[in-house]
Coordinates of C-alpha atoms and ligand atoms in Angstrom, one line a residue:
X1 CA 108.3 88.0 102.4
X2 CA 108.7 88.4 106.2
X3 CA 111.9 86.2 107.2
X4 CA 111.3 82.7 109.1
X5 CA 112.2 82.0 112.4
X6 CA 114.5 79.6 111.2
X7 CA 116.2 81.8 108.8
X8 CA 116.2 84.6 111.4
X9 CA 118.6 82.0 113.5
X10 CA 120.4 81.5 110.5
X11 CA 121.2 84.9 109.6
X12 CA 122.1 85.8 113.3
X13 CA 124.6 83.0 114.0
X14 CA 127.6 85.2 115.0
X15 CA 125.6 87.4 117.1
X16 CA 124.4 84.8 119.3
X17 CA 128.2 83.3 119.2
X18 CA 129.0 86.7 120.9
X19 CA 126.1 86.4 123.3
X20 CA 127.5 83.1 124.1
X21 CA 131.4 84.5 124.4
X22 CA 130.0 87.3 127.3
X23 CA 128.8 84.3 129.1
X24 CA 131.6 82.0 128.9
X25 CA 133.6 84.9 130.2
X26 CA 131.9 84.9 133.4
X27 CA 134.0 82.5 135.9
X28 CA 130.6 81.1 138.0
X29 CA 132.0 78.5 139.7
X30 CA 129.3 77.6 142.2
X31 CA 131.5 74.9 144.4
X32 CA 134.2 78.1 145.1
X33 CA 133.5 81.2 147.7
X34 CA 135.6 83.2 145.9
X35 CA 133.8 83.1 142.8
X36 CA 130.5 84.6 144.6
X37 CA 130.4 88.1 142.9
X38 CA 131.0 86.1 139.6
X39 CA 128.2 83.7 140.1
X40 CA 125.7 86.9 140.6
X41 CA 127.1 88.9 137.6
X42 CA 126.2 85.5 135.4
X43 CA 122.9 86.3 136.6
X44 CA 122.2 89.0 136.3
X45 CA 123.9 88.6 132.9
X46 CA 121.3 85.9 132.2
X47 CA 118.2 87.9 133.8
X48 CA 119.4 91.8 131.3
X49 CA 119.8 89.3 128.4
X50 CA 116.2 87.5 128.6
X51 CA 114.7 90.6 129.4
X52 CA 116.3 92.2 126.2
X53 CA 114.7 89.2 124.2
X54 CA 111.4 89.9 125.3
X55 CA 110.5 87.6 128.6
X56 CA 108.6 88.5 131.1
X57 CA 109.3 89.0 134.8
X58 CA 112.6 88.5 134.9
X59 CA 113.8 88.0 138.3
X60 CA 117.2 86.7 140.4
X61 CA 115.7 85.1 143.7
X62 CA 118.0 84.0 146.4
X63 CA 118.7 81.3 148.4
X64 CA 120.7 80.0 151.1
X65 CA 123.5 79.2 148.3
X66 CA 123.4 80.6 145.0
X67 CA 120.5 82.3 143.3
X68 CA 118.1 81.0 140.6
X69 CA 117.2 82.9 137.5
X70 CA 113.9 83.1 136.0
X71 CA 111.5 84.5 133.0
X72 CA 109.1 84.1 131.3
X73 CA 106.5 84.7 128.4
X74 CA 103.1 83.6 128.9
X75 CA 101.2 85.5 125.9
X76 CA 100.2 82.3 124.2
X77 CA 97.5 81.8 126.8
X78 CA 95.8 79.6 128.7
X79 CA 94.8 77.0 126.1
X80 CA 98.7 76.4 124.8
X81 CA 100.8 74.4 127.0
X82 CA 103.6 75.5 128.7
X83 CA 106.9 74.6 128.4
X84 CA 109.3 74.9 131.5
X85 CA 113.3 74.8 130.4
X86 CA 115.8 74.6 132.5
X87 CA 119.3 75.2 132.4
X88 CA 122.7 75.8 135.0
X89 CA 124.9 78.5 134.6
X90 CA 127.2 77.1 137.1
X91 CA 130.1 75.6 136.2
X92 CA 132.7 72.8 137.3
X93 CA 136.7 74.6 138.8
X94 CA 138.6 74.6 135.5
X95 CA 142.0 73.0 137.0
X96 CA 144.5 71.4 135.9
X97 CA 144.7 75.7 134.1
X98 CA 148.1 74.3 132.6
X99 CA 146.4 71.8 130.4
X100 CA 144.2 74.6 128.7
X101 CA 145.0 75.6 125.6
X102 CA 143.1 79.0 125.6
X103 CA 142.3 79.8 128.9
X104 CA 139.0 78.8 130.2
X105 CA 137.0 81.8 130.5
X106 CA 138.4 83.5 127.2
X107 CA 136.2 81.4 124.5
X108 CA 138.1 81.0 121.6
X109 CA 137.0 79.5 118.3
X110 CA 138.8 77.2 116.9
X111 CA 137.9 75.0 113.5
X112 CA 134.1 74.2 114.4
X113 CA 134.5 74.3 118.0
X114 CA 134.7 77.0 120.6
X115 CA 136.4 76.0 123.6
X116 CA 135.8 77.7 127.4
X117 CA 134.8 76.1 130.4
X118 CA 130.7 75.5 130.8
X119 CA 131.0 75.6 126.7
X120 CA 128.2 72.6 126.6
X121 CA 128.0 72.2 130.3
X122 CA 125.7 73.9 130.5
X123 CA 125.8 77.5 129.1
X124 CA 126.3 76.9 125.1
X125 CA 123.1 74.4 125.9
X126 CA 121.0 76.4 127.9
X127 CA 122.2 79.6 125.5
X128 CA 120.3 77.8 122.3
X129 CA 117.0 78.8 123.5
X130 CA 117.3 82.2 124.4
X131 CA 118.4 82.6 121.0
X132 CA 115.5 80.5 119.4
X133 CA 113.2 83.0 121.8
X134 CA 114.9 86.0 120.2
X135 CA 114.6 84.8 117.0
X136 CA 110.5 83.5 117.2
X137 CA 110.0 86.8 118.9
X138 CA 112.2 89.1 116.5
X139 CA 110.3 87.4 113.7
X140 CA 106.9 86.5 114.8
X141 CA 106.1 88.8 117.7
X142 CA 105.4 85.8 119.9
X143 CA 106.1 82.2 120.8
X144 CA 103.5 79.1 119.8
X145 CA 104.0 77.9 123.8
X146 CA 104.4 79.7 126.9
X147 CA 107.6 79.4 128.1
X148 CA 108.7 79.7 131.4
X149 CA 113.0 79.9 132.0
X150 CA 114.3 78.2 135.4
X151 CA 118.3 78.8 135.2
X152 CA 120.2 78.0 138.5
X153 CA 123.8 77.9 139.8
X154 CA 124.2 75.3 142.1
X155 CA 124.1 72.1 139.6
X156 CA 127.7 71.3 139.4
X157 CA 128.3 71.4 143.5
X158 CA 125.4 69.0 144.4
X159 CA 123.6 72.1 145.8
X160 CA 120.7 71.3 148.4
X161 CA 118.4 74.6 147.4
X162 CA 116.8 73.9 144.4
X163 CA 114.6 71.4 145.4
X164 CA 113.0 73.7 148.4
X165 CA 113.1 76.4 145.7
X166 CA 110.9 74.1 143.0
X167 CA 108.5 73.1 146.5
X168 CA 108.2 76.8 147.6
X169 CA 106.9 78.0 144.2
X170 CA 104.8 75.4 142.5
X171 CA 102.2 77.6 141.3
X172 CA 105.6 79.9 139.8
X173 CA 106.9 76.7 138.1
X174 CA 104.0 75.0 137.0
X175 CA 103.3 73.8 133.4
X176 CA 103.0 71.1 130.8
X177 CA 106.4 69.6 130.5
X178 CA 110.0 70.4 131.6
X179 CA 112.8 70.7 129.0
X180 CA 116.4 70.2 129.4
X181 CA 119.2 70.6 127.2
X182 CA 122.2 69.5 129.2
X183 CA 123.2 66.0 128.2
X184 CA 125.0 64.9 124.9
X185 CA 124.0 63.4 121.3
X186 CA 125.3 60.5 119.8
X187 CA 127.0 62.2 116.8
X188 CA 126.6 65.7 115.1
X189 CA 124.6 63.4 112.2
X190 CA 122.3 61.6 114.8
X191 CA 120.5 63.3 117.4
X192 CA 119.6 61.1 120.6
X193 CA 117.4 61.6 123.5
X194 CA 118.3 60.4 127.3
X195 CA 115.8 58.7 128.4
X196 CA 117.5 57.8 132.1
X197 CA 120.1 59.2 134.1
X198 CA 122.4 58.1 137.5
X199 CA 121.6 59.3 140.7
X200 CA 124.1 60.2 143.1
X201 CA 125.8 60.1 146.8
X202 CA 128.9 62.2 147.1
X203 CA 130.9 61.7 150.6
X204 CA 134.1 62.5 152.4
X205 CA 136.6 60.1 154.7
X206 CA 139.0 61.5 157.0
X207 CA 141.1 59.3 158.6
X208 CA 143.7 60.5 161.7
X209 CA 146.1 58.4 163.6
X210 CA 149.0 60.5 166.0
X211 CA 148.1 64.1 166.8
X212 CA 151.0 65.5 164.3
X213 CA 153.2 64.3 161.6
X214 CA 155.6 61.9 162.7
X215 CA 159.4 61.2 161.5
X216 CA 158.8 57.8 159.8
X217 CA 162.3 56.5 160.7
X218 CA 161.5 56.7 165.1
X219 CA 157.8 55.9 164.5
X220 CA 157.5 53.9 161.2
X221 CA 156.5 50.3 162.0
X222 CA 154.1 51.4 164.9
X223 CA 151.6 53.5 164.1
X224 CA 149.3 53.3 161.3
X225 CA 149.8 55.6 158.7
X226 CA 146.3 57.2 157.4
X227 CA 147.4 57.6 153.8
X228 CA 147.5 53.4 154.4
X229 CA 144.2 52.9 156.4
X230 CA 142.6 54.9 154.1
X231 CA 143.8 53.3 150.6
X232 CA 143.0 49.9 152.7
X233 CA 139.4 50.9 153.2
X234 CA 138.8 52.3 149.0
X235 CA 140.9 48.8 148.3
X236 CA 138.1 46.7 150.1
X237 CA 135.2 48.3 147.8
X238 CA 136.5 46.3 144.8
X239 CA 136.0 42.5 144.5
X240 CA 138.5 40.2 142.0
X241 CA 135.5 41.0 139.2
X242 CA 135.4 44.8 139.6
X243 CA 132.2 44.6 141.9
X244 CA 131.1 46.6 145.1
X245 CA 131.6 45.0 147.8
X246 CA 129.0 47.1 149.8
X247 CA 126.7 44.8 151.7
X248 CA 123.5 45.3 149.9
X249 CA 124.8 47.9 147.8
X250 CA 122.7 45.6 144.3
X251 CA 119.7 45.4 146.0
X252 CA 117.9 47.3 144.6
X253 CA 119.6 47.6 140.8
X254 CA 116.9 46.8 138.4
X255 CA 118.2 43.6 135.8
X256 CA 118.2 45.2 132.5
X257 CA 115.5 43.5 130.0
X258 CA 116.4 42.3 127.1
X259 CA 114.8 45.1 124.9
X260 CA 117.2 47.8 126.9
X261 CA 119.7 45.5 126.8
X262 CA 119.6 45.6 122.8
X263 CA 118.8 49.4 122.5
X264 CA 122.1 49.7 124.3
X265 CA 124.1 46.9 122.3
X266 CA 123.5 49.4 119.4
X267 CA 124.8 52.1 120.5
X268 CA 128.6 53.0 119.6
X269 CA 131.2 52.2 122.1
X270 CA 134.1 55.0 121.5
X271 CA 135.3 54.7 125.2
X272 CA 138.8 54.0 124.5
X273 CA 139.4 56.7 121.6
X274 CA 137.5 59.1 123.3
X275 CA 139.6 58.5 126.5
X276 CA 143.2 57.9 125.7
X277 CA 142.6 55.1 128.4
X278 CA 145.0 51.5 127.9
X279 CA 142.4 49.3 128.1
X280 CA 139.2 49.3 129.5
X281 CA 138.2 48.3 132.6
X282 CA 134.9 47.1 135.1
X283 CA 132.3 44.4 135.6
X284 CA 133.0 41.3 132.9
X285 CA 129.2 40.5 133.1
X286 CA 128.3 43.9 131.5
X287 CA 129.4 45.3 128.3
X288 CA 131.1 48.5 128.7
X289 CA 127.9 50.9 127.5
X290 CA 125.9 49.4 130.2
X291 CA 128.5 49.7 132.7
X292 CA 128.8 53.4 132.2
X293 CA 124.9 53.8 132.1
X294 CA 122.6 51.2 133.6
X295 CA 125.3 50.0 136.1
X296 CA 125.9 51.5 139.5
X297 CA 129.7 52.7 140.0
X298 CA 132.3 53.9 143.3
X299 CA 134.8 56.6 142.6
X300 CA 137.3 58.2 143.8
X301 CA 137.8 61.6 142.9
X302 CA 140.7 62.7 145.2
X303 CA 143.2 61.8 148.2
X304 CA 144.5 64.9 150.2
X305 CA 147.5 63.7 152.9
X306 CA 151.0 64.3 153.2
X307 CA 154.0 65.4 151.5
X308 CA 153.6 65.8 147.6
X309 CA 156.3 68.8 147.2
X310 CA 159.6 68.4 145.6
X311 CA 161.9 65.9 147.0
X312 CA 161.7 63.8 150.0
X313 CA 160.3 64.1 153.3
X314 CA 160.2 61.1 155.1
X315 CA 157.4 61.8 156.9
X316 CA 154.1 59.8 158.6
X317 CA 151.1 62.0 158.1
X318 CA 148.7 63.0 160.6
X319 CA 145.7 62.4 158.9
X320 CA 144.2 62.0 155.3
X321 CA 141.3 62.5 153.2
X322 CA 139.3 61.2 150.0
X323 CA 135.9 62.1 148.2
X324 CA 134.3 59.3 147.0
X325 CA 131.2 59.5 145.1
X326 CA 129.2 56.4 143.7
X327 CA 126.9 56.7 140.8
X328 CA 123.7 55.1 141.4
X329 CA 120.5 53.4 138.8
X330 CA 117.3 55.1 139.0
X331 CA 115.6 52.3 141.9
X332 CA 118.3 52.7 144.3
X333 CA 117.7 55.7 147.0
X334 CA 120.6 57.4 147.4
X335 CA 120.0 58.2 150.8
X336 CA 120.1 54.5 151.7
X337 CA 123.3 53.9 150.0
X338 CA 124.9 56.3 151.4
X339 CA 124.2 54.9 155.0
X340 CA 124.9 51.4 153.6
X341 CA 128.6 52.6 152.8
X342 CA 128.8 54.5 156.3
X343 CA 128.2 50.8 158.2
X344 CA 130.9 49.4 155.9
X345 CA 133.2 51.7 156.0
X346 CA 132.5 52.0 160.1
X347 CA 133.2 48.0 159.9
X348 CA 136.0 48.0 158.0
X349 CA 138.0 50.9 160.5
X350 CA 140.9 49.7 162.1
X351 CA 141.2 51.0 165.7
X352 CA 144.7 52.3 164.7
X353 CA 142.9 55.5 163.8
X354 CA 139.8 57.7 164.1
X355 CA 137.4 58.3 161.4
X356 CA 134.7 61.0 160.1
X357 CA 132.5 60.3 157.5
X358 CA 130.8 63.7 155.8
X359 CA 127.8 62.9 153.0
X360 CA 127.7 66.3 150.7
X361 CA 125.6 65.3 148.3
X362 CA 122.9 63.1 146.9
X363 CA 120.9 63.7 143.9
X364 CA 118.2 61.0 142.8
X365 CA 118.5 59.0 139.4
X366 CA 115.3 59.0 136.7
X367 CA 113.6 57.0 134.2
X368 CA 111.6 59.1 131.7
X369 CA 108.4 57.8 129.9
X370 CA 109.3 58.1 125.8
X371 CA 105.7 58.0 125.0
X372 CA 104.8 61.5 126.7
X373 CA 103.4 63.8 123.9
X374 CA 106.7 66.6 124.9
X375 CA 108.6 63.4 123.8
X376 CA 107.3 63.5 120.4
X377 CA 107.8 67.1 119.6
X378 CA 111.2 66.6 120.5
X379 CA 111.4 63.7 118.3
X380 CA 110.0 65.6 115.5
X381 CA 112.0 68.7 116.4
X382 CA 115.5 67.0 115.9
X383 CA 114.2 65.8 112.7
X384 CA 113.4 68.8 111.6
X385 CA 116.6 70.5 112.4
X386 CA 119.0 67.3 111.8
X387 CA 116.9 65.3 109.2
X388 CA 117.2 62.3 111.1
X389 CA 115.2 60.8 113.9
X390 CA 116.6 61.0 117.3
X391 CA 117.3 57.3 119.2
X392 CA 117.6 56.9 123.1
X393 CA 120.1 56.5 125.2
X394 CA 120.5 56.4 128.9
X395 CA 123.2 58.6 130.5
X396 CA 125.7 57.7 133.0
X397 CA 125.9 61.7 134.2
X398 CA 123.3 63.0 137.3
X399 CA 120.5 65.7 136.6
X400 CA 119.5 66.0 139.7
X401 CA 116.9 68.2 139.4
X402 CA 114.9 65.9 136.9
X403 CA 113.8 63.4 139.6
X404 CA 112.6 66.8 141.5
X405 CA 110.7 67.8 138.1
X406 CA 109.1 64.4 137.8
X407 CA 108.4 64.0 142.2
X408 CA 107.7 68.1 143.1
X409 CA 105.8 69.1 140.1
X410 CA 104.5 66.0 138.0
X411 CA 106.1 67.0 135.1
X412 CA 107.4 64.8 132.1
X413 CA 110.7 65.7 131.7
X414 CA 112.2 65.7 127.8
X415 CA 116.2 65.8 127.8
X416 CA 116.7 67.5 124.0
X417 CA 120.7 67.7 124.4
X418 CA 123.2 68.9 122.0
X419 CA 126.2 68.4 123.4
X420 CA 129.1 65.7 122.0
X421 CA 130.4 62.5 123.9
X422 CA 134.0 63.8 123.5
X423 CA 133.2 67.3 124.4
X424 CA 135.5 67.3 127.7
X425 CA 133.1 67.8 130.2
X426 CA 134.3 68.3 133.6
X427 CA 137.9 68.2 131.6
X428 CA 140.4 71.2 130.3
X429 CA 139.7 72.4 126.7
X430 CA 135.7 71.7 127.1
X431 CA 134.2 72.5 123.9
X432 CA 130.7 72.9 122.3
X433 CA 130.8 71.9 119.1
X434 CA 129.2 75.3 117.0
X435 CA 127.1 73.1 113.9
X436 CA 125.2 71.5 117.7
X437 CA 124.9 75.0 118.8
X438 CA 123.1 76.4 115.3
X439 CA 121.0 73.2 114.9
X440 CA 120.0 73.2 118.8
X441 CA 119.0 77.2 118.0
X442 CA 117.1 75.4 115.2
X443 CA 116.1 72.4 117.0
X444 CA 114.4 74.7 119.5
X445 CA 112.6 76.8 117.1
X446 CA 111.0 73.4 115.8
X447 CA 110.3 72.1 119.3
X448 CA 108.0 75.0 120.7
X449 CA 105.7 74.9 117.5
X450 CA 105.4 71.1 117.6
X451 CA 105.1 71.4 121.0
X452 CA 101.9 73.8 120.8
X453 CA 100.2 71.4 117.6
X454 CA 101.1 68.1 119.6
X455 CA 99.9 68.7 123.1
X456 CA 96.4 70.6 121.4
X457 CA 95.8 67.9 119.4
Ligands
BES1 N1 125.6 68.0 132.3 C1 126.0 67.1 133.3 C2 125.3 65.8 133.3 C3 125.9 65.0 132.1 C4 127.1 64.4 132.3 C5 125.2 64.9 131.0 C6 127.7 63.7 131.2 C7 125.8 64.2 129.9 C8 127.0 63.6 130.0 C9 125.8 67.8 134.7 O1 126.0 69.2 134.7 C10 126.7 67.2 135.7 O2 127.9 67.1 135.5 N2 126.2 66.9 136.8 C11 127.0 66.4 137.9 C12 126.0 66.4 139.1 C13 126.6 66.3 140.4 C14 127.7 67.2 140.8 C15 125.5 66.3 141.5 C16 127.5 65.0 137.7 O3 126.9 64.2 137.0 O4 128.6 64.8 138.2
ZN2 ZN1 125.4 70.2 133.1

């Protein structure tokens, strides 16, 4: 008897696991020049490989920033749908390096993890179905869907070329639904499907007072120190109950309903294990799931200014910096917030010293409809592969380009992750854990032929 698909993906496991090492060795990290020449080896790593497979018109296309991969296979013909999955193969700096076990881009296996950076974010995930194309192919000769592979490198820097891409080649990227593997599950025994995710505004302060660094002892006293003006400002975000103090920064934050409310109640909260963290922290009038999720946030990710060498040096710094991002629910429009926290931040200046405010990044949030029929075949597909039915969840992490799916092309978008919640995203020693990786290969397999009987029916 011919061999399944299924067992195909079976029998091939530690093949595809070396597929998946040659990828993880490639250091594409989009956000850093000097990784240029590695972000077009990864694809045209990607582009050999799915041409190897079997897809069709493989192609790297440029862009102002980094390029976009694509293939496809469109055999099943006009009267099957057409599936379009996407996937990044850009991946977040690595750093702090000392706080890597194995080093980053040498994968190494360990127990029933393999751990490299991009491991599930987003190159184990985006890996799976390649390999469930190789194995449908290797075994059937074909695939129940067209398929149709959109892979691009700028996800993890905010980068502002995909959208134009996805407008400047609708006819390229149209089909029946988008698929996306590139969120997590709530445990390796129940599968889950995101249903919303945050948008988005990323932005830079500068703040400069005297035109070099000062001796603090002649100076200290008189002139405003930026490192101070600037921890004043972030300090002034934050009312006594954890909330932005933004003017009109809730406006337009949906109240949860009670349903979503309870669909989130159940839900596990592991924050504190997973994080190491004291205690946990935020809004009281919001349990900590909907805080991370449903709930609007303001970070700050770093503060560049003055002396942080060995020892002392009394020293006034000339100026200072912090990158600030705020993670936004799907009604509120990044755009606007992001002029909402340049007036405030304008108001709050003191005239001790000068100001710039830089926006780099905004990516919309997105509500998906669970009804849509690509919903159900990924319903039916975890089940298949996981014997249990996937629940929902919304996600706290941006995807960017799923607002652009759901605006540019029309598409229903279905997020069928694999990845874990303590899978160190973003973190040293990211990890994808390898039973996710097999029953995602799996999981895929099932998807594309429930995909072609649901959306005929
Ligand atoms: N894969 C993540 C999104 C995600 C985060 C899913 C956490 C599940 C859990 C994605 O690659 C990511 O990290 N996106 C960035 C986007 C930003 C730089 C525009 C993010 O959310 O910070
Ligand atoms: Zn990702």
């Amino acid at each position: 008897m011919p061999t399944s698909p299924v067992d195909y993906a079976r029998n091939n496991r530690s093949r595809y696991l070396e597929m998946l090492k040659e990828l993880l060795s490639i250091p594409s990290i989009s956000t850093q020049s000097v990784h240029n020449a590695d972000m077009q080896r990864c694809a045209e790593w990607l582009t050999q490989t799915m041409s190897s497979i079997g897809l069709k018109n493989t192609a790297i296309y440029p862009t102002p920033g980094h390029p976009v991969v694509y293939g496809e296979w469109l055999e099943a013909g006009p009267n099957a749908p057409t599936a379009l999955i996407y996937g990044h193969y850009d991946v977040q700096p690595p750093d702090p390096l000392e706080l890597w076990e194995t080093p980053p881009f040498e994968p190494s296996v360990r127990g029933d993890n393999i751990y490299a950076r991009g491991a599930t974010d987003d190159k184990g995930q985006l890996f799976i179905h390649l390999a469930a194309v190789d194995a449908l192919f290797k075994t059937t000769g074909a695939l129940p869907v067209n398929i149709k592979f959109i892979i691009e490198g700028e996800e993890e820097s905010g980068g502002k070329n995909l959208d134009p891409f996805i407008k400047s080649h609708q006819d390229l990227l149209a089909a029946d639904c988008a698929l996306i593997s590139d969120t997590s599950i709530v445990s390796p025994e129940q599968p889950s499907i995101v249903y919303a995710l945050r948008g988005l505004a990323t932005l830079e302060i500068e703040v400069k007072s005297a035109a070099r660094d000062l001796h603090s002892g002649q100076y200290g006293g008189a002139i405003h120190n930026p490192l101070l003006a600037l921890s004043q400002i972030i300090s002034a975000m934050f009312d006594e109950n954890n909330r932005i103090t933004i003017p009109g920064f809730y406006d337009d934050v949906l109240p949860l309903g009670d349903e979503e409310r309870d669909l989130l109640a159940a839900l596990p909260d592991t924050l504190l294990q997973e994080t190491g963290a004291r205690n946990l922290w935020g809004d009281p009038a919001f349990t900590p799931v909907e805080r991370i999720s449903a709930r609007p946030t303001f970070e700050v990710h770093g503060i560049v200014g003055g002396y942080t060498d060995e020892g002392v040096k009394t020293v006034i710094p000339a100026e200072a910096t912090a990158k600030i991002s705020m993670r936004l629910v799907p009604n509120q429009d990044p755009q606007k917030i992001a002029q909402r926290f340049t007036d405030y931040v304008n108001a709050l200046a003191p005239d001790t010293v000068t100001l710039k405010i830089r926006q780099t990044g905004l990516g919309n949030g997105a509500v998906i409809d669970r009804n849509d029929p690509s919903m159900m075949a990924a319903s039916n597909a975890y089940q298949a592969a996981f014997r249990r039915r996937p629940i929902f969840t919304r996600e706290g992490g941006s995807i960017p380009v799923v607002a652009a799916f759901q605006r540019i092309l029309d598409l229903p978008v279905v997020m069928m992750g694999f990845g874990l919640t303590d899978d160190r995203l973003h973190s040293p020693n990211e990890k994808f854990h390898l039973p996710n990786f097999y029953r995602g290969i799996e999981t895929s397999i099932h998807f594309m032929r429930e995909y072609a009987k649901l959306k005929a029916a």
